[in-house]
Short mmCIF file of N, CA and C in Angstrom, two decimals:
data_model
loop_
_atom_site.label_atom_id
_atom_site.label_comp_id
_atom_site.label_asym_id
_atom_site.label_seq_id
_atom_site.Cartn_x
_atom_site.Cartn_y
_atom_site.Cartn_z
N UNK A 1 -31.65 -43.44 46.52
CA UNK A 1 -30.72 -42.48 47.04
C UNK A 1 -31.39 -41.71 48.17
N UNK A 2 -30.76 -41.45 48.92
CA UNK A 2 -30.87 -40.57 50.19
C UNK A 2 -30.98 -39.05 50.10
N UNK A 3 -31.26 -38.09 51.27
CA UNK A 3 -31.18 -36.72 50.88
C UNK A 3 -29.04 -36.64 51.27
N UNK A 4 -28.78 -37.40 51.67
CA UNK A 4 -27.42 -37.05 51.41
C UNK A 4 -26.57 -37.11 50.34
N UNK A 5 -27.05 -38.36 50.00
CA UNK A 5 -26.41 -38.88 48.62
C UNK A 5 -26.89 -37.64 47.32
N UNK A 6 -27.79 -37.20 47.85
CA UNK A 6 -28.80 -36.18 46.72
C UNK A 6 -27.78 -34.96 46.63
N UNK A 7 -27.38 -34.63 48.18
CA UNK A 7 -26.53 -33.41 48.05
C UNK A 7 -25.84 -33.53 47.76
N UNK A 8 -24.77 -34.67 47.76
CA UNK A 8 -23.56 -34.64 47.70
C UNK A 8 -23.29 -34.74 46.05
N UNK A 9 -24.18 -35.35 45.45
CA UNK A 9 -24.40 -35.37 43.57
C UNK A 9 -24.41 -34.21 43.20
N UNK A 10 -25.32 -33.46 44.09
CA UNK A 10 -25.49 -31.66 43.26
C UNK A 10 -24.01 -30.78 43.34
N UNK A 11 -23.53 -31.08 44.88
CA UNK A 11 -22.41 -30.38 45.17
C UNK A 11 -21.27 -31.43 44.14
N UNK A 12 -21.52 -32.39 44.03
CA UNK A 12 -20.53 -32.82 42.89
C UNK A 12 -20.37 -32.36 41.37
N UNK A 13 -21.94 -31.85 41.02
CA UNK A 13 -22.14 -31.61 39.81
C UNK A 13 -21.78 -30.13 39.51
N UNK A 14 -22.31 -29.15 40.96
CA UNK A 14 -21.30 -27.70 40.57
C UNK A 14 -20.55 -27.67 40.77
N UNK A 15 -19.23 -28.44 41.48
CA UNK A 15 -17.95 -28.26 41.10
C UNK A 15 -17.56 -28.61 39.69
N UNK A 16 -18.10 -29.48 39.09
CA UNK A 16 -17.49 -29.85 37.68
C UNK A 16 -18.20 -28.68 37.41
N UNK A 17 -19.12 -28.36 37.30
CA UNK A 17 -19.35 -27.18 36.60
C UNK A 17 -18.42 -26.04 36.44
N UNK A 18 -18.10 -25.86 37.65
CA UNK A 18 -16.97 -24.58 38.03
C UNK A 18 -16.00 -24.89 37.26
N UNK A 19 -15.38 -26.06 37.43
CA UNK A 19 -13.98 -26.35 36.87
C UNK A 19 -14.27 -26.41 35.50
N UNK A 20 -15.31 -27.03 35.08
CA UNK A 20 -15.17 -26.83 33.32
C UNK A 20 -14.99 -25.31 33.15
N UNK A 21 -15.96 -24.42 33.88
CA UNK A 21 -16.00 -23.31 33.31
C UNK A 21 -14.71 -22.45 33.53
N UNK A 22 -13.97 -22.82 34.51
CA UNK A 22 -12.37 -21.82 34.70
C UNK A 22 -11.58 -22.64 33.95
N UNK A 23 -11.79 -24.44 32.99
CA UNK A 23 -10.87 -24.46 32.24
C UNK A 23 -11.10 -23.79 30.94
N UNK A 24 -12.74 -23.77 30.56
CA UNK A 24 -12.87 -23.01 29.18
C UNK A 24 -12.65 -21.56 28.84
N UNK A 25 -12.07 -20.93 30.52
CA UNK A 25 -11.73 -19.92 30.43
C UNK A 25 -10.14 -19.49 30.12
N UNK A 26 -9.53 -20.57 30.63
CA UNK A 26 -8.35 -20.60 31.07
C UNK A 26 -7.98 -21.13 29.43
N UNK A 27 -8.30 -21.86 28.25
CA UNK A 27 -7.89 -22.11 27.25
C UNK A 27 -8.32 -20.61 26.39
N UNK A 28 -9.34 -19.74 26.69
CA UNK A 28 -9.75 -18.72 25.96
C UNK A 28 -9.08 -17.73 26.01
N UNK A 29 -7.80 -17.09 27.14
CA UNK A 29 -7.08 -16.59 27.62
C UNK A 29 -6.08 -16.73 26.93
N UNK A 30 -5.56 -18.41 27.30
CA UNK A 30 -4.53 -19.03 26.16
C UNK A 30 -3.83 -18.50 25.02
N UNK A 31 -5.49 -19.01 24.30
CA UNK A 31 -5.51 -18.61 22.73
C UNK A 31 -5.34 -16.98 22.19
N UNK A 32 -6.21 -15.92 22.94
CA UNK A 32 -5.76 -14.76 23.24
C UNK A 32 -4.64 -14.10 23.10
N UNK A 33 -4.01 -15.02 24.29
CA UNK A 33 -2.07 -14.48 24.30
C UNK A 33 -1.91 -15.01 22.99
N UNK A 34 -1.69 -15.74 22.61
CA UNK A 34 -1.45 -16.84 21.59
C UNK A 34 -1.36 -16.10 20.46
N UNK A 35 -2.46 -16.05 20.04
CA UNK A 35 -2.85 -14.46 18.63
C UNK A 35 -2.33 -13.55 18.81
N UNK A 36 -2.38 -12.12 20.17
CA UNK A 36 -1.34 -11.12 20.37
C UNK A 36 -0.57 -11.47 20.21
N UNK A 37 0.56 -12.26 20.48
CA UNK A 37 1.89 -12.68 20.39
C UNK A 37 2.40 -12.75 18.52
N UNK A 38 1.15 -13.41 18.07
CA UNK A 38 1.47 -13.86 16.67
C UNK A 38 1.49 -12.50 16.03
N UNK A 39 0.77 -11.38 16.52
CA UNK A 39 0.51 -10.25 15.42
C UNK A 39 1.40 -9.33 15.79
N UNK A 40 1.94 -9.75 17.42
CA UNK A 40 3.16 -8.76 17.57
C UNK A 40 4.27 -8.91 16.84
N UNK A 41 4.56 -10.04 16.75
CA UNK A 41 5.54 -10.49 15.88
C UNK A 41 5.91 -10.28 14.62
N UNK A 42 4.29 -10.15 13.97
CA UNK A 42 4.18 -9.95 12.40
C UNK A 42 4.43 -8.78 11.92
N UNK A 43 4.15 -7.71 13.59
CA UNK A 43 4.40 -6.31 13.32
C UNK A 43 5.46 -5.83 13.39
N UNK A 44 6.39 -6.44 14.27
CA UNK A 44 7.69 -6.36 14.99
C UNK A 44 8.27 -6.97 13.13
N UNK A 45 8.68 -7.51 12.92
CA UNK A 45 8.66 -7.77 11.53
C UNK A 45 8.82 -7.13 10.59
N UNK A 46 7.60 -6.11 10.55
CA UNK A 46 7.05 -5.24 9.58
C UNK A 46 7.51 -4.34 10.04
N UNK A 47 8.19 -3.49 11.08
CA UNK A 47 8.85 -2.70 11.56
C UNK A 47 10.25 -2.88 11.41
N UNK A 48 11.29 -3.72 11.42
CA UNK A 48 12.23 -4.33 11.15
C UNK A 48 12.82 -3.69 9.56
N UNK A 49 11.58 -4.50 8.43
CA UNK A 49 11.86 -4.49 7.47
C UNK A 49 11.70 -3.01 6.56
N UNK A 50 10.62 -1.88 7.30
CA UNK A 50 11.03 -0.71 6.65
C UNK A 50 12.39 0.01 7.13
N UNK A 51 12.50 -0.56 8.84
CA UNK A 51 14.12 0.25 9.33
C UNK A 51 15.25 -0.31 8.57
N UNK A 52 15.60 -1.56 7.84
CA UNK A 52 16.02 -2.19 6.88
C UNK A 52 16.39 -1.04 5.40
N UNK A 53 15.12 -1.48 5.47
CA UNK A 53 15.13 -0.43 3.77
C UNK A 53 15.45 0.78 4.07
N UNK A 54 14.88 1.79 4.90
CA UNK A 54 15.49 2.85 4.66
C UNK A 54 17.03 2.99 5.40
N UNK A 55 17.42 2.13 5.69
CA UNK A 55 18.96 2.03 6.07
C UNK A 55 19.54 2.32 5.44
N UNK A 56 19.08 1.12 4.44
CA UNK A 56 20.03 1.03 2.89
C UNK A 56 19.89 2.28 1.73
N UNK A 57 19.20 2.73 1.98
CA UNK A 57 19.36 4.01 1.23
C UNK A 57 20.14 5.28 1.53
N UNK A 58 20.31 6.18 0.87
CA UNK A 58 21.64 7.47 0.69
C UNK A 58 21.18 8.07 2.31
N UNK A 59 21.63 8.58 3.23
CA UNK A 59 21.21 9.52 4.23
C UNK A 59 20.58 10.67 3.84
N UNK A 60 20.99 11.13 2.81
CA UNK A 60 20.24 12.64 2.32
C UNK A 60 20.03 12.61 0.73
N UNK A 61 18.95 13.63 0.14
CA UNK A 61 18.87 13.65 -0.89
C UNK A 61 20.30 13.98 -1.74
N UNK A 62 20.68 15.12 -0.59
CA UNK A 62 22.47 15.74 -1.17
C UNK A 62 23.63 14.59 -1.25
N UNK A 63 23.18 13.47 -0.59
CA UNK A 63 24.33 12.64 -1.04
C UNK A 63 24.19 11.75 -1.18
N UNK A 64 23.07 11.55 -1.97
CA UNK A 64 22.64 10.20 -3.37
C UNK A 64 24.15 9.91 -4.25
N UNK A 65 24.41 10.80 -4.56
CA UNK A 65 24.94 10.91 -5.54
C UNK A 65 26.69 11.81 -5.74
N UNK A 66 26.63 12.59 -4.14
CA UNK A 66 28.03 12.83 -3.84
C UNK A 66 28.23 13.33 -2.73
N UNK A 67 29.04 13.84 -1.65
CA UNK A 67 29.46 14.11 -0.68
C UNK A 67 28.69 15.44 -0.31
N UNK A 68 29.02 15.57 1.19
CA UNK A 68 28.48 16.87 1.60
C UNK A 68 29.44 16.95 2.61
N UNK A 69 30.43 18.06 2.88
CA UNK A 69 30.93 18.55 3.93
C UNK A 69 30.79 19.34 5.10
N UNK A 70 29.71 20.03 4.76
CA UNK A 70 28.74 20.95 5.77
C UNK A 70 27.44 20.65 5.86
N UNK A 71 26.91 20.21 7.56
CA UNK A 71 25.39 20.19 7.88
C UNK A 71 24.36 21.36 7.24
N UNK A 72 24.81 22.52 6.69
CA UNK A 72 23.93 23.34 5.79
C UNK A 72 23.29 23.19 4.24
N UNK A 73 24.64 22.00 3.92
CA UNK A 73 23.95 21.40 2.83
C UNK A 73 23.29 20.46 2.72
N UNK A 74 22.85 19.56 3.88
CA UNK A 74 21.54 18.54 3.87
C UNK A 74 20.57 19.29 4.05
N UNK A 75 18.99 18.40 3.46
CA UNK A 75 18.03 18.61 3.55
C UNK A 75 17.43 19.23 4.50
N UNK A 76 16.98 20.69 4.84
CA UNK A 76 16.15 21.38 5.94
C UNK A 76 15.16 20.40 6.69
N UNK A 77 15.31 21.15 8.03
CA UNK A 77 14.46 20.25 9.11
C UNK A 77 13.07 20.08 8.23
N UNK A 78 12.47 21.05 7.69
CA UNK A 78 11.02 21.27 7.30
C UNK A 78 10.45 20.84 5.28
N UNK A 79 11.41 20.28 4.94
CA UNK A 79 11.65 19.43 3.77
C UNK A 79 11.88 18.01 3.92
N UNK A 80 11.76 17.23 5.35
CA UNK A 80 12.49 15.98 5.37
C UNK A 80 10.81 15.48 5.00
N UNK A 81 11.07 14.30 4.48
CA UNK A 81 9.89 13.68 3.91
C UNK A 81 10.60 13.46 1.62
N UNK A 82 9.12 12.83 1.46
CA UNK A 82 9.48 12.60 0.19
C UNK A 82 10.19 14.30 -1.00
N UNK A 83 10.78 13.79 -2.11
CA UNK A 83 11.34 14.96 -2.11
C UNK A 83 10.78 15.35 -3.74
N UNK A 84 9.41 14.80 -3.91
CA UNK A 84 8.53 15.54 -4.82
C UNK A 84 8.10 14.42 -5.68
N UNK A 85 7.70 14.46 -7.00
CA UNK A 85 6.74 13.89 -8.22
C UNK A 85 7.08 12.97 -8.19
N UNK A 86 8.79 12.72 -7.88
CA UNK A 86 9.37 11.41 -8.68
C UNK A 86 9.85 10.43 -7.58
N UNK A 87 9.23 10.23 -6.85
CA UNK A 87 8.79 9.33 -5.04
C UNK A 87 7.45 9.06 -4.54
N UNK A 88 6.75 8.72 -5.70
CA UNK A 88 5.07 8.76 -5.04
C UNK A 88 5.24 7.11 -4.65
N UNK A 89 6.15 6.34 -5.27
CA UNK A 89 5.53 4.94 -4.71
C UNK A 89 6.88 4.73 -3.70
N UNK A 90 7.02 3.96 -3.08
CA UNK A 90 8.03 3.57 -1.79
C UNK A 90 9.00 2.92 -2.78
N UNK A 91 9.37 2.29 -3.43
CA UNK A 91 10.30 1.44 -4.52
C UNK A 91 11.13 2.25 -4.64
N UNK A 92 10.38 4.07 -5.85
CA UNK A 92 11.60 5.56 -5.87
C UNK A 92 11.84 5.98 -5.04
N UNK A 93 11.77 5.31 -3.54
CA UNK A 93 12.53 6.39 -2.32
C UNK A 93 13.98 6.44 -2.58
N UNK A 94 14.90 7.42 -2.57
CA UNK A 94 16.33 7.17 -2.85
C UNK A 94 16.73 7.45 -1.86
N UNK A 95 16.61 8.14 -0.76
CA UNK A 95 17.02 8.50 0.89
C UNK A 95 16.23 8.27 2.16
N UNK A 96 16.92 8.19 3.29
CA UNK A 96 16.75 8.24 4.39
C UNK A 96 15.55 8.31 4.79
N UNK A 97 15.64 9.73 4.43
CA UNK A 97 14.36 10.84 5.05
C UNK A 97 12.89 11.27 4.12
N UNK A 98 12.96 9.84 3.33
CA UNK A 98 11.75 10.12 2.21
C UNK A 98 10.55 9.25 2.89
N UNK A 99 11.19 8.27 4.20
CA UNK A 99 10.47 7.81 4.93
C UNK A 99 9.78 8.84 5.77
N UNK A 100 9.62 10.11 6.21
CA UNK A 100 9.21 10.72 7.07
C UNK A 100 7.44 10.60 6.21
N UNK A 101 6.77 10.82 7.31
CA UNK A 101 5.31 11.20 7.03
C UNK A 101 4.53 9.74 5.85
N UNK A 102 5.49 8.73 5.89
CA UNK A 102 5.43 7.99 5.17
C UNK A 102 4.62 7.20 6.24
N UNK A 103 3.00 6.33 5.57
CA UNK A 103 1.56 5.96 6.29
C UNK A 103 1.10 5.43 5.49
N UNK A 104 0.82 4.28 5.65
CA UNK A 104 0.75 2.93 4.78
C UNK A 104 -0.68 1.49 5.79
N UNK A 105 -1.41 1.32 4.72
CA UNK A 105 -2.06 0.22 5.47
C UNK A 105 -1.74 -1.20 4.99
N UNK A 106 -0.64 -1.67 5.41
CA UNK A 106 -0.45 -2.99 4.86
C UNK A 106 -1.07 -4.51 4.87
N UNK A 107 -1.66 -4.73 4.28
CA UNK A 107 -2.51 -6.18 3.91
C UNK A 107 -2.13 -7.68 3.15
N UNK A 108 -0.57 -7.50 3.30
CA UNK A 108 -0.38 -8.51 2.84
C UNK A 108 0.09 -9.75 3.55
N UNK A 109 -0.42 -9.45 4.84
CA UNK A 109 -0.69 -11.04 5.57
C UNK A 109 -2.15 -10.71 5.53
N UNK A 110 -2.94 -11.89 5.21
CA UNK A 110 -4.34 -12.36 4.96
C UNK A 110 -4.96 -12.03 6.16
N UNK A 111 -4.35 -12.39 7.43
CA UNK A 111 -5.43 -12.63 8.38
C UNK A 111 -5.64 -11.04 9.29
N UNK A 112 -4.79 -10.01 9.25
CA UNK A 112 -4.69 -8.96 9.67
C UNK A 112 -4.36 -7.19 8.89
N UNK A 113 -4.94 -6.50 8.78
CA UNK A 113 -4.34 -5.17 8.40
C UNK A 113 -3.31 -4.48 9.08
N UNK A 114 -2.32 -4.09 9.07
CA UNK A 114 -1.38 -3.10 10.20
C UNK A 114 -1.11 -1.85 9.21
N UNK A 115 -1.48 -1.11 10.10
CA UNK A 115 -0.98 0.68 10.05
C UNK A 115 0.61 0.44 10.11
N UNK A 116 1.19 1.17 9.00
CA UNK A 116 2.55 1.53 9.49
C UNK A 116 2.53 2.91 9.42
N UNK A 117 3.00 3.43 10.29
CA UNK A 117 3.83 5.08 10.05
C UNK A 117 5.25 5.18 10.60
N UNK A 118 5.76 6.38 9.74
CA UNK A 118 7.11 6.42 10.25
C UNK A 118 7.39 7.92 9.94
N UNK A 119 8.78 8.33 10.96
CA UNK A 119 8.73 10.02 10.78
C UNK A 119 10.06 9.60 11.14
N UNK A 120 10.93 11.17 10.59
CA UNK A 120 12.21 10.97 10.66
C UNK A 120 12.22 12.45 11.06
N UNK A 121 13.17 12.37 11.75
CA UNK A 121 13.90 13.48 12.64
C UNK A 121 15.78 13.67 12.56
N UNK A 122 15.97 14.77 12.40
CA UNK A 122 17.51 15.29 12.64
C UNK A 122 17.46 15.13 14.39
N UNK A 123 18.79 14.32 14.62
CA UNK A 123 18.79 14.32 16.02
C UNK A 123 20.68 14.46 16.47
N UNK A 124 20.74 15.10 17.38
CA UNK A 124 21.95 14.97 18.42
C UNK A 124 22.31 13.72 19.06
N UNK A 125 22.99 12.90 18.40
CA UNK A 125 23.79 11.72 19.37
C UNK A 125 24.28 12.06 20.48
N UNK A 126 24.80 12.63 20.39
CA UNK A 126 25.79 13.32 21.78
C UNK A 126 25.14 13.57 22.59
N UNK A 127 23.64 14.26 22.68
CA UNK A 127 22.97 14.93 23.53
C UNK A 127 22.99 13.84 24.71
N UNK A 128 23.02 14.24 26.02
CA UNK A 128 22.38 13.65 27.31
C UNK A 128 21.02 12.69 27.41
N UNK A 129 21.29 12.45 28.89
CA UNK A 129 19.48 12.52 29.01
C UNK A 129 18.95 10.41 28.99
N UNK A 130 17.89 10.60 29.37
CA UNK A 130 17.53 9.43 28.64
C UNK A 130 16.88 9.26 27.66
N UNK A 131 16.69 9.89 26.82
CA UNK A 131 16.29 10.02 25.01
C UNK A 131 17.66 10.30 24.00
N UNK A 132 18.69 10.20 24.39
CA UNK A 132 19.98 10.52 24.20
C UNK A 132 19.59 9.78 22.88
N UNK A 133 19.57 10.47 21.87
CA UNK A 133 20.12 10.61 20.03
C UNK A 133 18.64 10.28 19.74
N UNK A 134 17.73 10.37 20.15
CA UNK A 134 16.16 10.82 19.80
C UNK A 134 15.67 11.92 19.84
N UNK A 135 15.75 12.64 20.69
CA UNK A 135 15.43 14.10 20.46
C UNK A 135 15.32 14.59 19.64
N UNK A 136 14.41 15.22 18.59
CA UNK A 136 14.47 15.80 17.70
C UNK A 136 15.30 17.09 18.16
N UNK A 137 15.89 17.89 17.05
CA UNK A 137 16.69 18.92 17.24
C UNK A 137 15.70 20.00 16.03
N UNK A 138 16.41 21.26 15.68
CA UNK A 138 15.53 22.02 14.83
C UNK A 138 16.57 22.59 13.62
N UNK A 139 17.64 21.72 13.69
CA UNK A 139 18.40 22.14 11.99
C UNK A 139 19.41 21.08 11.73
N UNK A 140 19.53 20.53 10.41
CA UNK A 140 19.95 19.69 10.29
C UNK A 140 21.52 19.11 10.78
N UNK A 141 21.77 17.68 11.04
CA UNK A 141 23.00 17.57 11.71
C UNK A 141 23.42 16.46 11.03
N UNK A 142 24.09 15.24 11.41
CA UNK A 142 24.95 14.58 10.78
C UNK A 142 24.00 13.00 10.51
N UNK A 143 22.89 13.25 11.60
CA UNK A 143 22.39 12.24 12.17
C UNK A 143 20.71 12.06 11.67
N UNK A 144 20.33 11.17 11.63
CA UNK A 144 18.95 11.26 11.47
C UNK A 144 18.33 10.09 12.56
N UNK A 145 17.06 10.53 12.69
CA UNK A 145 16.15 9.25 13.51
C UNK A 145 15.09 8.90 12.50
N UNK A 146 14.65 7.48 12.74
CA UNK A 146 13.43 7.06 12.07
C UNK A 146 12.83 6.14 13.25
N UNK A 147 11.69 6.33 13.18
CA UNK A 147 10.57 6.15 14.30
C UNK A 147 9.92 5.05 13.34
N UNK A 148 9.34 3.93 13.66
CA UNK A 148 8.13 3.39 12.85
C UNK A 148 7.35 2.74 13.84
N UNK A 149 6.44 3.22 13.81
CA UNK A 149 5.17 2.32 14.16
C UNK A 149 4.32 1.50 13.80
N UNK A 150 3.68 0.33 14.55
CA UNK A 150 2.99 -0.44 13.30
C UNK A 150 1.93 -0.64 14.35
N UNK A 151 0.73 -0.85 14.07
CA UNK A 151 -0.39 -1.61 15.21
C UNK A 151 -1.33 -1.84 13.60
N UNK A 152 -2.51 -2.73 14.92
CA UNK A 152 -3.80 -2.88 13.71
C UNK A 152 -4.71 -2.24 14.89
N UNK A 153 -5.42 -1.37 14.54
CA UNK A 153 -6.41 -0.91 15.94
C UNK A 153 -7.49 -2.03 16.32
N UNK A 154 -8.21 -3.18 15.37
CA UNK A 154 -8.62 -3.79 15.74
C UNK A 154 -8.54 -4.86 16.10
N UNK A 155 -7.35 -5.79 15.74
CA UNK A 155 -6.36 -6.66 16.69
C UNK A 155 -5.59 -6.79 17.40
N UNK A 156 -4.96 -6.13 17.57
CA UNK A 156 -3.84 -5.27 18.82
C UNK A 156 -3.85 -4.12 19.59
N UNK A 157 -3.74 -4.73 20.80
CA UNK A 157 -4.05 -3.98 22.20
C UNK A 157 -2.88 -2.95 22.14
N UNK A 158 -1.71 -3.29 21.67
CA UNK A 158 -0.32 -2.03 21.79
C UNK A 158 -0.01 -2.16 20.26
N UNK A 159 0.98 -0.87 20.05
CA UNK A 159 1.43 -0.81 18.98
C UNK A 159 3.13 -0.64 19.23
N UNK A 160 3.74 -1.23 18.39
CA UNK A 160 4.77 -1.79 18.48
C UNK A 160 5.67 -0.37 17.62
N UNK A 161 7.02 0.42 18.59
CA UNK A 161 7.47 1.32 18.20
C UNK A 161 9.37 0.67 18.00
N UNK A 162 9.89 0.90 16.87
CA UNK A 162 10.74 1.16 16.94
C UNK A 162 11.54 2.39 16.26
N UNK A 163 12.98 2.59 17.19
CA UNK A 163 13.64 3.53 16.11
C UNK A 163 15.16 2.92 15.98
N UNK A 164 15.34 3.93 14.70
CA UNK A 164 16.68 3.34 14.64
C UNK A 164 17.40 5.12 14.16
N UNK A 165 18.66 5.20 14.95
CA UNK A 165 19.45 6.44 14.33
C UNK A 165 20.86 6.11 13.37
N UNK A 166 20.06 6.78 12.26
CA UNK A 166 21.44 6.76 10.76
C UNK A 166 22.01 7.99 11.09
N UNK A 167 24.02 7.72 10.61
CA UNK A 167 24.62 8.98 10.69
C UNK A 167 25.11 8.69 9.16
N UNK A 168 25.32 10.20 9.20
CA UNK A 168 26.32 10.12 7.71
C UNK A 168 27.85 10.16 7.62
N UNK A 169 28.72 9.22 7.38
CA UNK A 169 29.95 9.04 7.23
C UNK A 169 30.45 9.12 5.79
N UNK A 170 31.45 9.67 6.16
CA UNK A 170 32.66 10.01 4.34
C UNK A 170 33.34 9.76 4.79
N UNK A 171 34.16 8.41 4.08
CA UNK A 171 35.95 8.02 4.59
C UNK A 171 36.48 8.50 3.57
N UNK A 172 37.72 8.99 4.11
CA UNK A 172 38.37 9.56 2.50
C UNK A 172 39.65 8.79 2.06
#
């Protein structure tokens, strides 16, 4: 071989070099998205299924069990949360708003932990704006919000928020 043939082998050999190394980058990236995607999902999920459950439950402690005609008789802004001894596990939640302050580390997918939290708020539908029926308000109304969040801080770059707003209806 020649000194040309010499160069042209080396300059042949760091381009493959290069290119292996931007494809082993380019599959590491990949896989990356690949996993975020999977745990967003799992969270998105897991967010889903507590806005689910507390759907299905009474809107207020006051009307588990029977009607309320006046916003003075639901639960105070500063009482929303569980509503004492007989709600320590999530199963006895009987309302809405027993989800508030409710913070949970869930482990029952194997390969990840996720934080859930969730808070519930009295809110104005009607109100304006672009937060229109999120806003927290400061006395109770017809309406409630539930916020849940879910992330894992050490597998996920964002944490995944949803809300959903329950009203209370009586057909007569």
């Amino acid at each position: 071989m020649n000194t040309g043939q010499t160069l042209m082998t080396l300059i042949a050999m760091m381009l493959l070099t290069l290119v292996a190394t931007r494809v082993n980058t380019q599959i590491s990236t990949i896989t990356d998205v690949s996993q975020g995607s999977k745990y967003d999902l799992l969270a998105t999920s897991l967010a889903e299924s507590k806005i689910e459950l507390a759907s299905n439950k009474a809107f207020d402690e006051k009307t588990a069990n029977s009607s309320v005609s006046v916003t003075s008789s639901l639960t105070a802004v500063s009482a929303l949360g569980k509503d004492g001894t007989g709600e320590a596990l999530e199963a006895d939640y009987n309302d809405f708003d027993d989800y508030n302050g409710y913070n949970v580390t869930d482990s029952t997918t194997m390969s990840i932990p996720f934080v859930i939290q969730c808070k519930v708020t009295y809110v104005n539908p009607l109100s304006g704006g672009a937060a229109a029926g999120t806003t927290p308000v400061s006395s109770p109304t017809w309406s409630k919000c539930l916020t849940v969040k879910v992330f894992s801080p050490k597998y996920m770059r964002d944490t995944i928020t949803m809300t959903v707003v329950n009203s209370y209806w009586k057909f007569r």
